Amino acid sequence: MDERARIPVSLPRDDPTRSYWQDLPDAAVADLRTTETLPESADVVIVGSGITGAAAAWGLQQNEDQTGRSIVMLEARQACSGATGRNGGHTKAASYRTFAHHVSTLGSTAAAAQIARLELANIREVHGFARLHGIDCDAVACDTVDIIYDAAQWEAAVAAVAAMHAALGPYDPAAEYELVAGPDAVRARFHCHATTFRGRPDPVAGAVVYPAGSLSAYKFGVGVLRLCLARGLNLQTHTPALALRREKGRDGAWLVQTPRGTIAARRVVLATNGYTAHLVPRLQGVVVPLRGQVTAQRPGRSLPAGGCLPTTYSFIYEGGYEYMVPRPPGSRFAGDIVMGGGLVRGAADEGLYEYGSTDDTALNPDVSAYLRDTTPRYFGPDWGEDDPAGRVRAEWTGIMGFTPDGFPLVGEMPHGGADDDGGGLWTASAFQGHGMVLCWMCARALVDMIEGRDANNELDSWFPRAFRITEERLAKRFQGRVSHNISGQDQGVSTE
Ligand SMILES: Cc1cc2nc3c(=O)[nH]c(=O)nc-3n(C[C@H](O)[C@H](O)[C@H](O)COP(=O)(O)OP(=O)(O)OC[C@H]3O[C@@H](n4cnc5c(N)ncnc54)[C@H](O)[C@@H]3O)c2cc1C
């Protein structure tokens, strides 16, 4: 694992696999350059046009004292073509699965509860923002179900839900979980059956049901960008930031070098997730890319409601899991099953070789084969015959960002050394494959920090300390082997 973390992080690659969501890319925004030439300077340069960059731009535009503030966004490829344009679209916080781990690593039930509340708030804010601003992104607020195939995982789930009820109270929305015990009840409600994997039985132990949702993160991200563009954002697609340096004698301005010229700004926001270490060598081994893979499958003929199932799903087994989003009624390809994951059981060495990879131009054929077979395996006779046009409509890869301690990295990069006294380099990155429940609120916290609204740690009332950048966190490194069993994130991986 430590070797994978040492692979130098590249820029986003040209010609990535075509994601389902970006087919077709947004005609107005995907290749937009607001101005023909790159401005020479801006008040703020944001690097990255995914959900985090878009949310940061929106937040910075809300400051009424700064209505003339110029914000330039640099994007290496098409707008929103990183993880946000290539994910599973699952707005699901499996907070109960990380709660005990957070209590023990943070040494505080209150800190763990704060993370659970932030995750739920993030989902609600994203769906609420889409509703409020009329962003057409197929957003659905619905329940999700975790189908649990492993007796030990089921016991852990029951204990975790009890611990959350005890800590938060049974009526706290962040602890709203229903337990469904036994295979018969699970089959009757969710159409999932006992299965086998490589000859080993996977009996259904139970299910956990809780509020969640789904959306096209691509359409959401582009929708937020459109709002920002209407307020004066200057978006420059196909313009990678190649390097950063601080200009001497120019009041601490950062110089962002691109193939189209250099742009100066006193504040630079890196919304570059898994790619951040390319621009900040200090983050090599601290923010480590991980390639994930997703398929969109035409629904099997026996799947209820033509595939438009009323809940989203995760399938949890010892060491890992898959996650699944049925495309809602009224959306393009309604009933399609979006299935992601497969790292632990599908990829060689439990996904080790996907760490350190920024290659979203290719698929992992082992993961393709594995994901393709998950649907009939989990749904058994309720899947039925495949659609005559073929099971897999699309498959693609994307790049996530992970930190050794499993928390996002939010705030200003430390400064004050001999050659660097200016500050002004900010990031919100490393969302652990879980950005649909973290990015929005992390970007909000980042904007508050940039705007000076955190001078007395005001954000502590809702923003986890564990997410802030500290020297101590920057000194941590990935070590040893990959372990896949503690995380609740959508890729079901973590490190030890
Ligand atoms: C396959 C996959 C499935 C996932 N499924 C889910 C899910 O179902 N639910 C969930 O919660 N999360 C999921 N995630 C995670 C989620 O998508 C991310 O956490 C989230 O989108 C991160 O958003 P972001 O804006 O921070 O980063 P990104 O969306 O990756 O945006 C970063 C942008 O920065 C650009 N960039 C990087 N470096 C430079 C540079 N030097 N110059 C210019 N531009 C640059 C990139 O091109 C990219 O567009 C998934 C991720 C992947 C890859």
PDB file of C-alpha atoms in Angstrom, residues 219-445:
ATOM      1  CA  LYS A 219     -26.272  17.369 -13.992  1.00  0.00           C
ATOM      2  CA  PHE A 220     -26.220  18.764 -10.468  1.00  0.00           C
ATOM      3  CA  GLY A 221     -22.618  19.974 -10.777  1.00  0.00           C
ATOM      4  CA  VAL A 222     -23.264  21.522 -14.180  1.00  0.00           C
ATOM      5  CA  GLY A 223     -26.437  23.103 -12.800  1.00  0.00           C
ATOM      6  CA  VAL A 224     -24.478  24.792 -10.009  1.00  0.00           C
ATOM      7  CA  LEU A 225     -21.851  25.926 -12.522  1.00  0.00           C
ATOM      8  CA  ARG A 226     -24.589  27.496 -14.664  1.00  0.00           C
ATOM      9  CA  LEU A 227     -25.804  29.490 -11.658  1.00  0.00           C
ATOM     10  CA  CYS A 228     -22.251  30.624 -10.946  1.00  0.00           C
ATOM     11  CA  LEU A 229     -21.670  31.555 -14.591  1.00  0.00           C
ATOM     12  CA  ALA A 230     -24.805  33.704 -14.483  1.00  0.00           C
ATOM     13  CA  ARG A 231     -23.228  35.527 -11.523  1.00  0.00           C
ATOM     14  CA  GLY A 232     -19.956  36.195 -13.313  1.00  0.00           C
ATOM     15  CA  LEU A 233     -17.802  33.092 -12.871  1.00  0.00           C
ATOM     16  CA  ASN A 234     -15.134  32.826 -15.544  1.00  0.00           C
ATOM     17  CA  LEU A 235     -14.825  29.123 -16.435  1.00  0.00           C
ATOM     18  CA  GLN A 236     -11.814  27.965 -18.413  1.00  0.00           C
ATOM     19  CA  THR A 237     -12.135  24.332 -19.478  1.00  0.00           C
ATOM     20  CA  HIS A 238      -9.306  22.324 -21.075  1.00  0.00           C
ATOM     21  CA  THR A 239      -6.897  24.422 -19.046  1.00  0.00           C
ATOM     22  CA  PRO A 240      -4.885  22.324 -16.586  1.00  0.00           C
ATOM     23  CA  ALA A 241      -3.078  24.060 -13.764  1.00  0.00           C
ATOM     24  CA  LEU A 242       0.411  22.691 -14.318  1.00  0.00           C
ATOM     25  CA  ALA A 243       2.190  24.159 -11.309  1.00  0.00           C
ATOM     26  CA  LEU A 244       1.839  26.727  -8.527  1.00  0.00           C
ATOM     27  CA  ARG A 245       4.417  29.141  -7.260  1.00  0.00           C
ATOM     28  CA  ARG A 246       4.379  32.257  -5.223  1.00  0.00           C
ATOM     29  CA  GLU A 247       5.481  35.481  -6.904  1.00  0.00           C
ATOM     30  CA  LYS A 248       8.159  37.330  -5.018  1.00  0.00           C
ATOM     31  CA  GLY A 249       7.413  40.925  -4.271  1.00  0.00           C
ATOM     32  CA  ARG A 250       3.874  40.935  -5.518  1.00  0.00           C
ATOM     33  CA  ASP A 251       1.985  40.935  -2.289  1.00  0.00           C
ATOM     34  CA  GLY A 252       1.906  37.224  -1.890  1.00  0.00           C
ATOM     35  CA  ALA A 253       0.113  36.443  -5.143  1.00  0.00           C
ATOM     36  CA  TRP A 254       0.095  32.847  -6.310  1.00  0.00           C
ATOM     37  CA  LEU A 255       1.025  32.232  -9.908  1.00  0.00           C
ATOM     38  CA  VAL A 256      -0.880  29.397 -11.485  1.00  0.00           C
ATOM     39  CA  GLN A 257       0.867  28.140 -14.562  1.00  0.00           C
ATOM     40  CA  THR A 258      -1.200  26.691 -17.421  1.00  0.00           C
ATOM     41  CA  PRO A 259      -0.436  25.834 -21.075  1.00  0.00           C
ATOM     42  CA  ARG A 260      -2.384  28.998 -21.984  1.00  0.00           C
ATOM     43  CA  GLY A 261      -0.446  31.392 -19.777  1.00  0.00           C
ATOM     44  CA  THR A 262      -0.106  32.193 -16.107  1.00  0.00           C
ATOM     45  CA  ILE A 263      -2.807  33.614 -13.877  1.00  0.00           C
ATOM     46  CA  ALA A 264      -2.077  35.422 -10.600  1.00  0.00           C
ATOM     47  CA  ALA A 265      -4.371  35.330  -7.575  1.00  0.00           C
ATOM     48  CA  ARG A 266      -3.985  35.997  -3.880  1.00  0.00           C
ATOM     49  CA  ARG A 267      -6.240  33.081  -3.142  1.00  0.00           C
ATOM     50  CA  VAL A 268      -6.154  29.714  -4.836  1.00  0.00           C
ATOM     51  CA  VAL A 269      -8.686  26.998  -4.027  1.00  0.00           C
ATOM     52  CA  LEU A 270      -7.735  23.458  -4.997  1.00  0.00           C
ATOM     53  CA  ALA A 271     -10.943  21.509  -5.608  1.00  0.00           C
ATOM     54  CA  THR A 272      -8.929  18.790  -7.275  1.00  0.00           C
ATOM     55  CA  ASN A 273      -9.773  15.794  -5.048  1.00  0.00           C
ATOM     56  CA  GLY A 274      -7.628  12.760  -5.980  1.00  0.00           C
ATOM     57  CA  TYR A 275      -5.312  14.860  -8.151  1.00  0.00           C
ATOM     58  CA  THR A 276      -4.374  17.444  -5.502  1.00  0.00           C
ATOM     59  CA  ALA A 277      -0.884  16.079  -4.838  1.00  0.00           C
ATOM     60  CA  HIS A 278       0.120  16.865  -8.410  1.00  0.00           C
ATOM     61  CA  LEU A 279       0.015  20.561  -7.542  1.00  0.00           C
ATOM     62  CA  VAL A 280       1.102  20.272  -3.903  1.00  0.00           C
ATOM     63  CA  PRO A 281       4.021  17.816  -3.687  1.00  0.00           C
ATOM     64  CA  ARG A 282       3.684  17.869   0.083  1.00  0.00           C
ATOM     65  CA  LEU A 283       0.419  15.982  -0.325  1.00  0.00           C
ATOM     66  CA  GLN A 284       2.038  13.085  -2.190  1.00  0.00           C
ATOM     67  CA  GLY A 285       1.137  10.032  -0.086  1.00  0.00           C
ATOM     68  CA  VAL A 286      -1.355  12.108   1.929  1.00  0.00           C
ATOM     69  CA  VAL A 287      -4.087  12.423  -0.710  1.00  0.00           C
ATOM     70  CA  VAL A 288      -3.882   9.195  -2.683  1.00  0.00           C
ATOM     71  CA  PRO A 289      -5.933   8.544  -5.811  1.00  0.00           C
ATOM     72  CA  LEU A 290      -8.022   5.398  -6.112  1.00  0.00           C
ATOM     73  CA  ARG A 291      -9.695   4.326  -9.323  1.00  0.00           C
ATOM     74  CA  GLY A 292     -13.305   3.192  -9.023  1.00  0.00           C
ATOM     75  CA  GLN A 293     -15.563   1.571 -11.580  1.00  0.00           C
ATOM     76  CA  VAL A 294     -19.291   1.663 -12.268  1.00  0.00           C
ATOM     77  CA  THR A 295     -21.688  -0.083 -14.662  1.00  0.00           C
ATOM     78  CA  ALA A 296     -25.147   0.895 -15.876  1.00  0.00           C
ATOM     79  CA  GLN A 297     -27.184  -2.235 -16.565  1.00  0.00           C
ATOM     80  CA  ARG A 298     -30.484  -2.651 -18.373  1.00  0.00           C
ATOM     81  CA  PRO A 299     -32.935  -4.137 -15.875  1.00  0.00           C
ATOM     82  CA  GLY A 300     -33.602  -7.880 -15.919  1.00  0.00           C
ATOM     83  CA  ARG A 301     -37.053  -8.802 -17.213  1.00  0.00           C
ATOM     84  CA  SER A 302     -38.396  -9.963 -13.812  1.00  0.00           C
ATOM     85  CA  LEU A 303     -37.169  -7.039 -11.762  1.00  0.00           C
ATOM     86  CA  PRO A 304     -40.195  -5.362 -10.122  1.00  0.00           C
ATOM     87  CA  ALA A 305     -41.380  -2.001 -11.490  1.00  0.00           C
ATOM     88  CA  GLY A 306     -39.233  -2.486 -14.590  1.00  0.00           C
ATOM     89  CA  GLY A 307     -36.168  -1.762 -12.472  1.00  0.00           C
ATOM     90  CA  CYS A 308     -37.540   1.494 -11.015  1.00  0.00           C
ATOM     91  CA  LEU A 309     -37.215   0.110  -7.488  1.00  0.00           C
ATOM     92  CA  PRO A 310     -38.316   2.466  -4.722  1.00  0.00           C
ATOM     93  CA  THR A 311     -35.060   2.263  -2.743  1.00  0.00           C
ATOM     94  CA  THR A 312     -31.369   2.411  -3.506  1.00  0.00           C
ATOM     95  CA  TYR A 313     -29.229  -0.530  -2.340  1.00  0.00           C
ATOM     96  CA  SER A 314     -25.887  -1.609  -0.960  1.00  0.00           C
ATOM     97  CA  PHE A 315     -24.813  -5.242  -0.760  1.00  0.00           C
ATOM     98  CA  ILE A 316     -22.514  -5.792   2.172  1.00  0.00           C
ATOM     99  CA  TYR A 317     -20.339  -8.835   2.682  1.00  0.00           C
ATOM    100  CA  GLU A 318     -17.227  -9.588   4.659  1.00  0.00           C
ATOM    101  CA  GLY A 319     -14.598  -7.045   3.680  1.00  0.00           C
ATOM    102  CA  GLY A 320     -16.438  -4.949   1.114  1.00  0.00           C
ATOM    103  CA  TYR A 321     -19.576  -4.133  -0.789  1.00  0.00           C
ATOM    104  CA  GLU A 322     -21.322  -2.876  -3.887  1.00  0.00           C
ATOM    105  CA  TYR A 323     -23.798  -0.009  -4.150  1.00  0.00           C
ATOM    106  CA  MET A 324     -26.719   0.300  -6.503  1.00  0.00           C
ATOM    107  CA  VAL A 325     -28.948   3.090  -7.746  1.00  0.00           C
ATOM    108  CA  PRO A 326     -32.047   2.325  -9.848  1.00  0.00           C
ATOM    109  CA  ARG A 327     -32.681   5.107 -12.360  1.00  0.00           C
ATOM    110  CA  PRO A 328     -35.934   6.764 -11.379  1.00  0.00           C
ATOM    111  CA  PRO A 329     -39.160   7.008 -13.406  1.00  0.00           C
ATOM    112  CA  GLY A 330     -39.029   9.910 -15.834  1.00  0.00           C
ATOM    113  CA  SER A 331     -35.239   9.865 -16.190  1.00  0.00           C
ATOM    114  CA  ARG A 332     -33.441   8.852 -19.380  1.00  0.00           C
ATOM    115  CA  PHE A 333     -33.113   5.048 -19.250  1.00  0.00           C
ATOM    116  CA  ALA A 334     -35.518   4.797 -16.308  1.00  0.00           C
ATOM    117  CA  GLY A 335     -35.106   1.436 -14.589  1.00  0.00           C
ATOM    118  CA  ASP A 336     -31.439   1.049 -15.462  1.00  0.00           C
ATOM    119  CA  ILE A 337     -29.445  -0.306 -12.571  1.00  0.00           C
ATOM    120  CA  VAL A 338     -26.295   1.659 -11.767  1.00  0.00           C
ATOM    121  CA  MET A 339     -23.954  -0.693  -9.907  1.00  0.00           C
ATOM    122  CA  GLY A 340     -20.558   0.303  -8.561  1.00  0.00           C
ATOM    123  CA  GLY A 341     -17.874  -1.151  -6.339  1.00  0.00           C
ATOM    124  CA  GLY A 342     -16.365  -4.566  -6.998  1.00  0.00           C
ATOM    125  CA  LEU A 343     -12.896  -3.619  -5.814  1.00  0.00           C
ATOM    126  CA  VAL A 344     -12.579  -6.164  -3.035  1.00  0.00           C
ATOM    127  CA  ARG A 345     -14.041  -9.200  -4.779  1.00  0.00           C
ATOM    128  CA  GLY A 346     -13.553  -8.222  -8.393  1.00  0.00           C
ATOM    129  CA  ALA A 347     -10.068  -6.738  -8.618  1.00  0.00           C
ATOM    130  CA  ALA A 348      -6.764  -8.509  -8.089  1.00  0.00           C
ATOM    131  CA  ASP A 349      -5.321  -8.349  -4.583  1.00  0.00           C
ATOM    132  CA  GLU A 350      -8.527  -6.804  -3.222  1.00  0.00           C
ATOM    133  CA  GLY A 351      -8.130  -3.665  -5.284  1.00  0.00           C
ATOM    134  CA  LEU A 352      -4.600  -2.824  -4.183  1.00  0.00           C
ATOM    135  CA  TYR A 353      -3.546  -1.976  -7.738  1.00  0.00           C
ATOM    136  CA  GLU A 354      -6.323   0.552  -8.127  1.00  0.00           C
ATOM    137  CA  TYR A 355      -4.667   2.698  -5.452  1.00  0.00           C
ATOM    138  CA  GLY A 356      -2.336   5.290  -6.879  1.00  0.00           C
ATOM    139  CA  SER A 357      -4.004   5.023 -10.292  1.00  0.00           C
ATOM    140  CA  THR A 358      -5.296   8.082 -12.121  1.00  0.00           C
ATOM    141  CA  ASP A 359      -6.053   6.098 -15.252  1.00  0.00           C
ATOM    142  CA  ASP A 360      -9.727   6.661 -15.916  1.00  0.00           C
ATOM    143  CA  THR A 361      -9.080   6.112 -19.629  1.00  0.00           C
ATOM    144  CA  ALA A 362      -9.378   2.345 -19.100  1.00  0.00           C
ATOM    145  CA  LEU A 363     -11.564  -0.242 -17.370  1.00  0.00           C
ATOM    146  CA  ASN A 364     -10.352  -3.023 -15.117  1.00  0.00           C
ATOM    147  CA  PRO A 365     -11.666  -6.099 -17.005  1.00  0.00           C
ATOM    148  CA  ASP A 366     -11.836  -8.181 -13.818  1.00  0.00           C
ATOM    149  CA  VAL A 367     -14.049  -5.571 -12.163  1.00  0.00           C
ATOM    150  CA  SER A 368     -16.165  -5.358 -15.342  1.00  0.00           C
ATOM    151  CA  ALA A 369     -16.794  -9.105 -15.282  1.00  0.00           C
ATOM    152  CA  TYR A 370     -17.532  -9.051 -11.575  1.00  0.00           C
ATOM    153  CA  LEU A 371     -19.945  -6.090 -11.646  1.00  0.00           C
ATOM    154  CA  ARG A 372     -21.757  -7.501 -14.655  1.00  0.00           C
ATOM    155  CA  ASP A 373     -22.646 -10.621 -12.675  1.00  0.00           C
ATOM    156  CA  THR A 374     -23.683  -8.930  -9.443  1.00  0.00           C
ATOM    157  CA  THR A 375     -27.249  -8.142 -10.516  1.00  0.00           C
ATOM    158  CA  PRO A 376     -28.485 -11.714 -11.228  1.00  0.00           C
ATOM    159  CA  ARG A 377     -26.509 -12.923  -8.212  1.00  0.00           C
ATOM    160  CA  TYR A 378     -28.106 -10.517  -5.740  1.00  0.00           C
ATOM    161  CA  PHE A 379     -31.617 -10.584  -7.220  1.00  0.00           C
ATOM    162  CA  GLY A 380     -31.673 -14.276  -8.209  1.00  0.00           C
ATOM    163  CA  PRO A 381     -35.032 -15.212  -9.780  1.00  0.00           C
ATOM    164  CA  ASP A 382     -36.220 -11.611  -9.319  1.00  0.00           C
ATOM    165  CA  TRP A 383     -33.730 -10.551 -11.992  1.00  0.00           C
ATOM    166  CA  GLY A 384     -35.006 -12.913 -14.722  1.00  0.00           C
ATOM    167  CA  GLU A 385     -33.835 -12.862 -18.295  1.00  0.00           C
ATOM    168  CA  ASP A 386     -31.566 -10.143 -19.522  1.00  0.00           C
ATOM    169  CA  ASP A 387     -32.820  -7.400 -21.776  1.00  0.00           C
ATOM    170  CA  PRO A 388     -32.348  -8.597 -25.381  1.00  0.00           C
ATOM    171  CA  ALA A 389     -30.164  -5.547 -26.047  1.00  0.00           C
ATOM    172  CA  GLY A 390     -27.639  -6.891 -23.500  1.00  0.00           C
ATOM    173  CA  ARG A 391     -27.163  -6.422 -19.797  1.00  0.00           C
ATOM    174  CA  VAL A 392     -24.502  -3.718 -19.694  1.00  0.00           C
ATOM    175  CA  ARG A 393     -25.393  -0.410 -21.273  1.00  0.00           C
ATOM    176  CA  ALA A 394     -22.295   1.505 -20.116  1.00  0.00           C
ATOM    177  CA  GLU A 395     -19.274   1.160 -17.861  1.00  0.00           C
ATOM    178  CA  TRP A 396     -16.653   3.647 -16.884  1.00  0.00           C
ATOM    179  CA  THR A 397     -14.008   4.520 -14.314  1.00  0.00           C
ATOM    180  CA  GLY A 398     -13.246   7.594 -12.216  1.00  0.00           C
ATOM    181  CA  ILE A 399     -10.706   8.802  -9.690  1.00  0.00           C
ATOM    182  CA  MET A 400     -11.355   9.291  -5.980  1.00  0.00           C
ATOM    183  CA  GLY A 401      -9.062  10.711  -3.288  1.00  0.00           C
ATOM    184  CA  PHE A 402      -8.202   9.032   0.021  1.00  0.00           C
ATOM    185  CA  THR A 403      -6.266  10.114   3.115  1.00  0.00           C
ATOM    186  CA  PRO A 404      -4.548   7.799   5.611  1.00  0.00           C
ATOM    187  CA  ASP A 405      -6.985   8.709   8.398  1.00  0.00           C
ATOM    188  CA  GLY A 406     -10.086   8.448   6.213  1.00  0.00           C
ATOM    189  CA  PHE A 407     -11.193  12.083   6.579  1.00  0.00           C
ATOM    190  CA  PRO A 408     -11.397  14.855   3.968  1.00  0.00           C
ATOM    191  CA  LEU A 409      -8.750  17.550   3.993  1.00  0.00           C
ATOM    192  CA  VAL A 410     -10.305  20.998   4.365  1.00  0.00           C
ATOM    193  CA  GLY A 411      -8.698  24.378   5.031  1.00  0.00           C
ATOM    194  CA  GLU A 412      -5.637  26.449   4.278  1.00  0.00           C
ATOM    195  CA  MET A 413      -2.332  24.747   3.599  1.00  0.00           C
ATOM    196  CA  PRO A 414       0.045  25.527   6.470  1.00  0.00           C
ATOM    197  CA  HIS A 415       2.364  28.449   5.791  1.00  0.00           C
ATOM    198  CA  GLY A 416       4.765  30.702   7.601  1.00  0.00           C
ATOM    199  CA  GLY A 417       8.024  28.966   6.697  1.00  0.00           C
ATOM    200  CA  ALA A 418      11.133  30.862   5.590  1.00  0.00           C
ATOM    201  CA  ASP A 419      10.107  31.017   1.920  1.00  0.00           C
ATOM    202  CA  ASP A 420       6.404  31.134   2.424  1.00  0.00           C
ATOM    203  CA  ASP A 421       4.740  33.693   4.620  1.00  0.00           C
ATOM    204  CA  GLY A 422       1.719  34.553   2.581  1.00  0.00           C
ATOM    205  CA  GLY A 423      -0.857  31.780   2.934  1.00  0.00           C
ATOM    206  CA  GLY A 424      -3.753  31.858   0.532  1.00  0.00           C
ATOM    207  CA  LEU A 425      -3.598  28.255  -0.700  1.00  0.00           C
ATOM    208  CA  TRP A 426      -6.790  26.439   0.247  1.00  0.00           C
ATOM    209  CA  THR A 427      -8.197  23.023  -0.447  1.00  0.00           C
ATOM    210  CA  ALA A 428     -11.210  20.829   0.143  1.00  0.00           C
ATOM    211  CA  SER A 429     -10.277  17.412  -1.161  1.00  0.00           C
ATOM    212  CA  ALA A 430     -10.002  13.676  -0.434  1.00  0.00           C
ATOM    213  CA  PHE A 431     -13.635  12.699  -0.047  1.00  0.00           C
ATOM    214  CA  GLN A 432     -12.959   8.969   0.402  1.00  0.00           C
ATOM    215  CA  GLY A 433     -15.348   7.893  -2.368  1.00  0.00           C
ATOM    216  CA  HIS A 434     -18.100   9.547  -0.397  1.00  0.00           C
ATOM    217  CA  GLY A 435     -18.302  13.035  -1.850  1.00  0.00           C
ATOM    218  CA  MET A 436     -22.038  13.241  -2.420  1.00  0.00           C
ATOM    219  CA  VAL A 437     -22.390  13.300   1.359  1.00  0.00           C
ATOM    220  CA  LEU A 438     -19.344  15.435   2.137  1.00  0.00           C
ATOM    221  CA  CYS A 439     -18.334  17.871  -0.622  1.00  0.00           C
ATOM    222  CA  TRP A 440     -21.159  20.387  -0.304  1.00  0.00           C
ATOM    223  CA  MET A 441     -20.730  21.005   3.411  1.00  0.00           C
ATOM    224  CA  CYS A 442     -16.933  20.864   3.214  1.00  0.00           C
ATOM    225  CA  ALA A 443     -16.991  23.516   0.487  1.00  0.00           C
ATOM    226  CA  ARG A 444     -19.271  25.617   2.677  1.00  0.00           C
ATOM    227  CA  ALA A 445     -16.860  25.330   5.593  1.00  0.00           C
TER     228      ALA A 445
END
